[in-house]
Amino acid sequence: MRIRVLGAAVTGALALSALAVPAAQADTIEGDTTISNVVVNGGKAVVVGATTTKTVSVTFKVTDASGVKDAMAILWHGSDFDSSDSGAVATSNDGYATCTATSSTTANCKASYEFEPQYNAVNSVAGTWKVWGIASGKDADYVQKDNVKTFQVQRLSKLTVNASPEPVKKGKTITVTGKLTRANWDAAKYSGYSAQSVKLQFRKKGSSTYTTVKTIKSSSTGGLSTTVTASADGYYRYSFAGTSTTPAVSATGDYIDVQ
């Protein structure tokens, strides 16, 4: 996968500003060129669904006393850049960023990348990713760093809820079921997320605030089920706090009419 996804971008990096800078080389600084203010996806985690390609932007600032010539960024996952197991696909220019000068010494740069389920987004690479960056000045100074920024790539989560019976008499038992699923990139579908702590919450009719009633664990298939005593009209929902690989999600509240 690294060959398919990173190959073109690394080839471009080798040619950047006619500098023979090996992609696997440790961080290198020649002169006064700097890369800063790196932001991936507007500062939010990159959340990818089961089948739809996700496009994200990366922005950063480059400075050099002689002026900025060009820059490139590569998004990658793995223990180190040389043995990275996946990378995002640059949407144009093999990863070269579009840089706009804001002064004689500074430019704001931007590039876009794609995460595609079953290609560069597979279940094993959910979690922390890194940004490899290189930039050069008009005087041939340059900076190259394997990790100028880390960010999270997560599997989109979904959560359902159903409270029954409805209507129900006050004091009777309500059964609240649901299911927690997340994108299974390998299979291009949503699969149950097992053994996760999920909160059952209640919002009384006329209130805007949910209160946690209890916390339960999802089953081996992501299923959720518990019981409560009917006390008042209102909405029940399940709420999941999220993990490093999966974002937080709350179900839309299900209304119960208590008579």
mmCIF file of N, CA and C in Angstrom, residues 178-240:
data_model
loop_
_atom_site.group_PDB
_atom_site.id
_atom_site.type_symbol
_atom_site.label_atom_id
_atom_site.label_comp_id
_atom_site.label_asym_id
_atom_site.label_seq_id
_atom_site.Cartn_x
_atom_site.Cartn_y
_atom_site.Cartn_z
ATOM 1 N N GLY A 178 -30.772 -0.625 21.313
ATOM 2 C CA GLY A 178 -30.049 0.180 20.328
ATOM 3 C C GLY A 178 -28.870 -0.597 19.789
ATOM 4 N N LYS A 179 -28.077 0.072 18.989
ATOM 5 C CA LYS A 179 -26.887 -0.571 18.441
ATOM 6 C C LYS A 179 -25.815 0.468 18.138
ATOM 7 N N LEU A 180 -24.578 0.131 18.508
ATOM 8 C CA LEU A 180 -23.417 0.965 18.213
ATOM 9 C C LEU A 180 -22.626 0.312 17.085
ATOM 10 N N THR A 181 -22.479 1.028 15.986
ATOM 11 C CA THR A 181 -21.706 0.517 14.853
ATOM 12 C C THR A 181 -20.668 1.541 14.429
ATOM 13 N N ARG A 182 -19.704 1.078 13.663
ATOM 14 C CA ARG A 182 -18.709 1.997 13.099
ATOM 15 C C ARG A 182 -18.270 1.476 11.734
ATOM 16 N N ALA A 183 -17.696 2.366 10.957
ATOM 17 C CA ALA A 183 -17.273 2.013 9.609
ATOM 18 C C ALA A 183 -16.249 0.885 9.643
ATOM 19 N N ASN A 184 -16.537 -0.157 8.895
ATOM 20 C CA ASN A 184 -15.598 -1.251 8.687
ATOM 21 C C ASN A 184 -14.981 -1.014 7.311
ATOM 22 N N TRP A 185 -13.853 -0.322 7.290
ATOM 23 C CA TRP A 185 -13.241 0.057 6.009
ATOM 24 C C TRP A 185 -12.851 -1.159 5.171
ATOM 25 N N ASP A 186 -12.449 -2.239 5.832
ATOM 26 C CA ASP A 186 -12.019 -3.431 5.096
ATOM 27 C C ASP A 186 -13.166 -4.062 4.313
ATOM 28 N N ALA A 187 -14.369 -3.986 4.868
ATOM 29 C CA ALA A 187 -15.521 -4.652 4.260
ATOM 30 C C ALA A 187 -16.492 -3.682 3.591
ATOM 31 N N ALA A 188 -16.206 -2.381 3.673
ATOM 32 C CA ALA A 188 -17.070 -1.354 3.082
ATOM 33 C C ALA A 188 -18.502 -1.444 3.612
ATOM 34 N N LYS A 189 -18.633 -1.561 4.930
ATOM 35 C CA LYS A 189 -19.951 -1.579 5.562
ATOM 36 C C LYS A 189 -19.782 -1.148 7.020
ATOM 37 N N TYR A 190 -20.908 -1.040 7.742
ATOM 38 C CA TYR A 190 -20.855 -0.705 9.162
ATOM 39 C C TYR A 190 -21.010 -1.982 9.980
ATOM 40 N N SER A 191 -20.139 -2.154 10.967
ATOM 41 C CA SER A 191 -20.137 -3.349 11.802
ATOM 42 C C SER A 191 -20.284 -2.955 13.269
ATOM 43 N N GLY A 192 -20.812 -3.882 14.073
ATOM 44 C CA GLY A 192 -20.994 -3.625 15.493
ATOM 45 C C GLY A 192 -19.681 -3.345 16.200
ATOM 46 N N TYR A 193 -19.723 -2.394 17.131
ATOM 47 C CA TYR A 193 -18.543 -2.044 17.933
ATOM 48 C C TYR A 193 -18.766 -2.631 19.319
ATOM 49 N N SER A 194 -18.059 -3.686 19.627
ATOM 50 C CA SER A 194 -18.308 -4.466 20.842
ATOM 51 C C SER A 194 -17.557 -3.942 22.058
ATOM 52 N N ALA A 195 -18.076 -4.329 23.232
ATOM 53 C CA ALA A 195 -17.427 -4.100 24.534
ATOM 54 C C ALA A 195 -17.110 -2.632 24.808
ATOM 55 N N GLN A 196 -17.994 -1.749 24.352
ATOM 56 C CA GLN A 196 -17.804 -0.321 24.584
ATOM 57 C C GLN A 196 -18.789 0.196 25.622
ATOM 58 N N SER A 197 -18.328 1.108 26.462
ATOM 59 C CA SER A 197 -19.200 1.723 27.460
ATOM 60 C C SER A 197 -20.080 2.769 26.780
ATOM 61 N N VAL A 198 -21.382 2.627 26.962
ATOM 62 C CA VAL A 198 -22.352 3.543 26.355
ATOM 63 C C VAL A 198 -23.317 4.007 27.443
ATOM 64 N N LYS A 199 -23.589 5.305 27.475
ATOM 65 C CA LYS A 199 -24.480 5.866 28.484
ATOM 66 C C LYS A 199 -25.925 5.899 27.993
ATOM 67 N N LEU A 200 -26.850 5.465 28.842
ATOM 68 C CA LEU A 200 -28.271 5.679 28.594
ATOM 69 C C LEU A 200 -28.632 6.992 29.267
ATOM 70 N N GLN A 201 -29.229 7.914 28.504
ATOM 71 C CA GLN A 201 -29.549 9.226 29.033
ATOM 72 C C GLN A 201 -31.026 9.550 28.832
ATOM 73 N N PHE A 202 -31.547 10.428 29.701
ATOM 74 C CA PHE A 202 -32.962 10.807 29.648
ATOM 75 C C PHE A 202 -33.098 12.325 29.690
ATOM 76 N N ARG A 203 -33.995 12.847 28.846
ATOM 77 C CA ARG A 203 -34.319 14.274 28.845
ATOM 78 C C ARG A 203 -35.811 14.419 29.064
ATOM 79 N N LYS A 204 -36.186 15.003 30.195
ATOM 80 C CA LYS A 204 -37.591 15.175 30.518
ATOM 81 C C LYS A 204 -38.254 16.143 29.546
ATOM 82 N N LYS A 205 -39.495 15.877 29.197
ATOM 83 C CA LYS A 205 -40.247 16.760 28.305
ATOM 84 C C LYS A 205 -40.208 18.191 28.835
ATOM 85 N N GLY A 206 -39.880 19.139 27.958
ATOM 86 C CA GLY A 206 -39.779 20.535 28.358
ATOM 87 C C GLY A 206 -38.389 20.959 28.762
ATOM 88 N N SER A 207 -37.478 19.982 28.920
ATOM 89 C CA SER A 207 -36.090 20.280 29.278
ATOM 90 C C SER A 207 -35.194 20.196 28.046
ATOM 91 N N SER A 208 -34.054 20.844 28.104
ATOM 92 C CA SER A 208 -33.088 20.779 27.009
ATOM 93 C C SER A 208 -31.841 19.994 27.398
ATOM 94 N N THR A 209 -31.830 19.408 28.577
ATOM 95 C CA THR A 209 -30.634 18.746 29.099
ATOM 96 C C THR A 209 -30.860 17.255 29.312
ATOM 97 N N TYR A 210 -29.929 16.470 28.812
ATOM 98 C CA TYR A 210 -29.953 15.027 29.052
ATOM 99 C C TYR A 210 -29.171 14.702 30.323
ATOM 100 N N THR A 211 -29.689 13.756 31.103
ATOM 101 C CA THR A 211 -29.034 13.273 32.316
ATOM 102 C C THR A 211 -28.752 11.791 32.167
ATOM 103 N N THR A 212 -27.556 11.366 32.576
ATOM 104 C CA THR A 212 -27.186 9.959 32.457
ATOM 105 C C THR A 212 -27.930 9.120 33.493
ATOM 106 N N VAL A 213 -28.585 8.065 33.021
ATOM 107 C CA VAL A 213 -29.344 7.167 33.883
ATOM 108 C C VAL A 213 -28.460 6.002 34.335
ATOM 109 N N LYS A 214 -27.737 5.412 33.390
ATOM 110 C CA LYS A 214 -26.834 4.297 33.691
ATOM 111 C C LYS A 214 -25.864 4.129 32.520
ATOM 112 N N THR A 215 -24.830 3.346 32.735
ATOM 113 C CA THR A 215 -23.855 3.024 31.690
ATOM 114 C C THR A 215 -23.830 1.520 31.486
ATOM 115 N N ILE A 216 -23.896 1.092 30.216
ATOM 116 C CA ILE A 216 -23.873 -0.340 29.908
ATOM 117 C C ILE A 216 -22.803 -0.609 28.846
ATOM 118 N N LYS A 217 -22.532 -1.874 28.600
ATOM 119 C CA LYS A 217 -21.547 -2.280 27.593
ATOM 120 C C LYS A 217 -22.256 -2.808 26.350
ATOM 121 N N SER A 218 -21.692 -2.490 25.196
ATOM 122 C CA SER A 218 -22.242 -3.040 23.958
ATOM 123 C C SER A 218 -21.880 -4.517 23.838
ATOM 124 N N SER A 219 -22.740 -5.271 23.182
ATOM 125 C CA SER A 219 -22.541 -6.711 23.029
ATOM 126 C C SER A 219 -21.491 -6.999 21.958
ATOM 127 N N SER A 220 -21.284 -8.277 21.682
ATOM 128 C CA SER A 220 -20.298 -8.681 20.677
ATOM 129 C C SER A 220 -20.668 -8.199 19.285
ATOM 130 N N THR A 221 -21.932 -7.862 19.084
ATOM 131 C CA THR A 221 -22.388 -7.350 17.788
ATOM 132 C C THR A 221 -22.711 -5.860 17.844
ATOM 133 N N GLY A 222 -22.368 -5.210 18.964
ATOM 134 C CA GLY A 222 -22.648 -3.794 19.126
ATOM 135 C C GLY A 222 -24.013 -3.506 19.713
ATOM 136 N N GLY A 223 -24.784 -4.550 20.046
ATOM 137 C CA GLY A 223 -26.128 -4.376 20.555
ATOM 138 C C GLY A 223 -26.160 -3.764 21.952
ATOM 139 N N LEU A 224 -27.237 -3.035 22.230
ATOM 140 C CA LEU A 224 -27.438 -2.396 23.530
ATOM 141 C C LEU A 224 -28.844 -2.708 24.014
ATOM 142 N N SER A 225 -28.987 -3.038 25.279
ATOM 143 C CA SER A 225 -30.313 -3.298 25.833
ATOM 144 C C SER A 225 -30.266 -3.170 27.352
ATOM 145 N N THR A 226 -31.242 -2.438 27.894
ATOM 146 C CA THR A 226 -31.369 -2.308 29.335
ATOM 147 C C THR A 226 -32.802 -1.898 29.653
ATOM 148 N N THR A 227 -33.145 -1.901 30.928
ATOM 149 C CA THR A 227 -34.494 -1.518 31.339
ATOM 150 C C THR A 227 -34.446 -0.381 32.355
ATOM 151 N N VAL A 228 -35.531 0.405 32.364
ATOM 152 C CA VAL A 228 -35.698 1.492 33.328
ATOM 153 C C VAL A 228 -37.173 1.529 33.731
ATOM 154 N N THR A 229 -37.449 2.250 34.791
ATOM 155 C CA THR A 229 -38.836 2.399 35.249
ATOM 156 C C THR A 229 -39.424 3.692 34.700
ATOM 157 N N ALA A 230 -40.591 3.598 34.109
ATOM 158 C CA ALA A 230 -41.242 4.782 33.539
ATOM 159 C C ALA A 230 -41.620 5.756 34.646
ATOM 160 N N SER A 231 -41.172 7.002 34.489
ATOM 161 C CA SER A 231 -41.456 7.998 35.525
ATOM 162 C C SER A 231 -42.103 9.268 34.978
ATOM 163 N N ALA A 232 -41.731 9.669 33.761
ATOM 164 C CA ALA A 232 -42.259 10.913 33.203
ATOM 165 C C ALA A 232 -42.098 10.910 31.695
ATOM 166 N N ASP A 233 -42.907 11.735 31.007
ATOM 167 C CA ASP A 233 -42.753 11.895 29.565
ATOM 168 C C ASP A 233 -41.354 12.440 29.260
ATOM 169 N N GLY A 234 -40.765 11.938 28.186
ATOM 170 C CA GLY A 234 -39.452 12.456 27.817
ATOM 171 C C GLY A 234 -38.762 11.595 26.779
ATOM 172 N N TYR A 235 -37.489 11.867 26.593
ATOM 173 C CA TYR A 235 -36.705 11.243 25.518
ATOM 174 C C TYR A 235 -35.550 10.425 26.098
ATOM 175 N N TYR A 236 -35.406 9.206 25.605
ATOM 176 C CA TYR A 236 -34.255 8.375 25.943
ATOM 177 C C TYR A 236 -33.307 8.321 24.749
ATOM 178 N N ARG A 237 -32.021 8.327 25.051
ATOM 179 C CA ARG A 237 -31.015 8.171 24.009
ATOM 180 C C ARG A 237 -29.800 7.449 24.568
ATOM 181 N N TYR A 238 -29.017 6.857 23.677
ATOM 182 C CA TYR A 238 -27.708 6.323 24.037
ATOM 183 C C TYR A 238 -26.647 7.313 23.578
ATOM 184 N N SER A 239 -25.551 7.399 24.357
ATOM 185 C CA SER A 239 -24.471 8.319 24.025
ATOM 186 C C SER A 239 -23.123 7.628 24.232
ATOM 187 N N PHE A 240 -22.279 7.706 23.201
ATOM 188 C CA PHE A 240 -20.962 7.059 23.223
ATOM 189 C C PHE A 240 -19.882 8.133 23.211
#
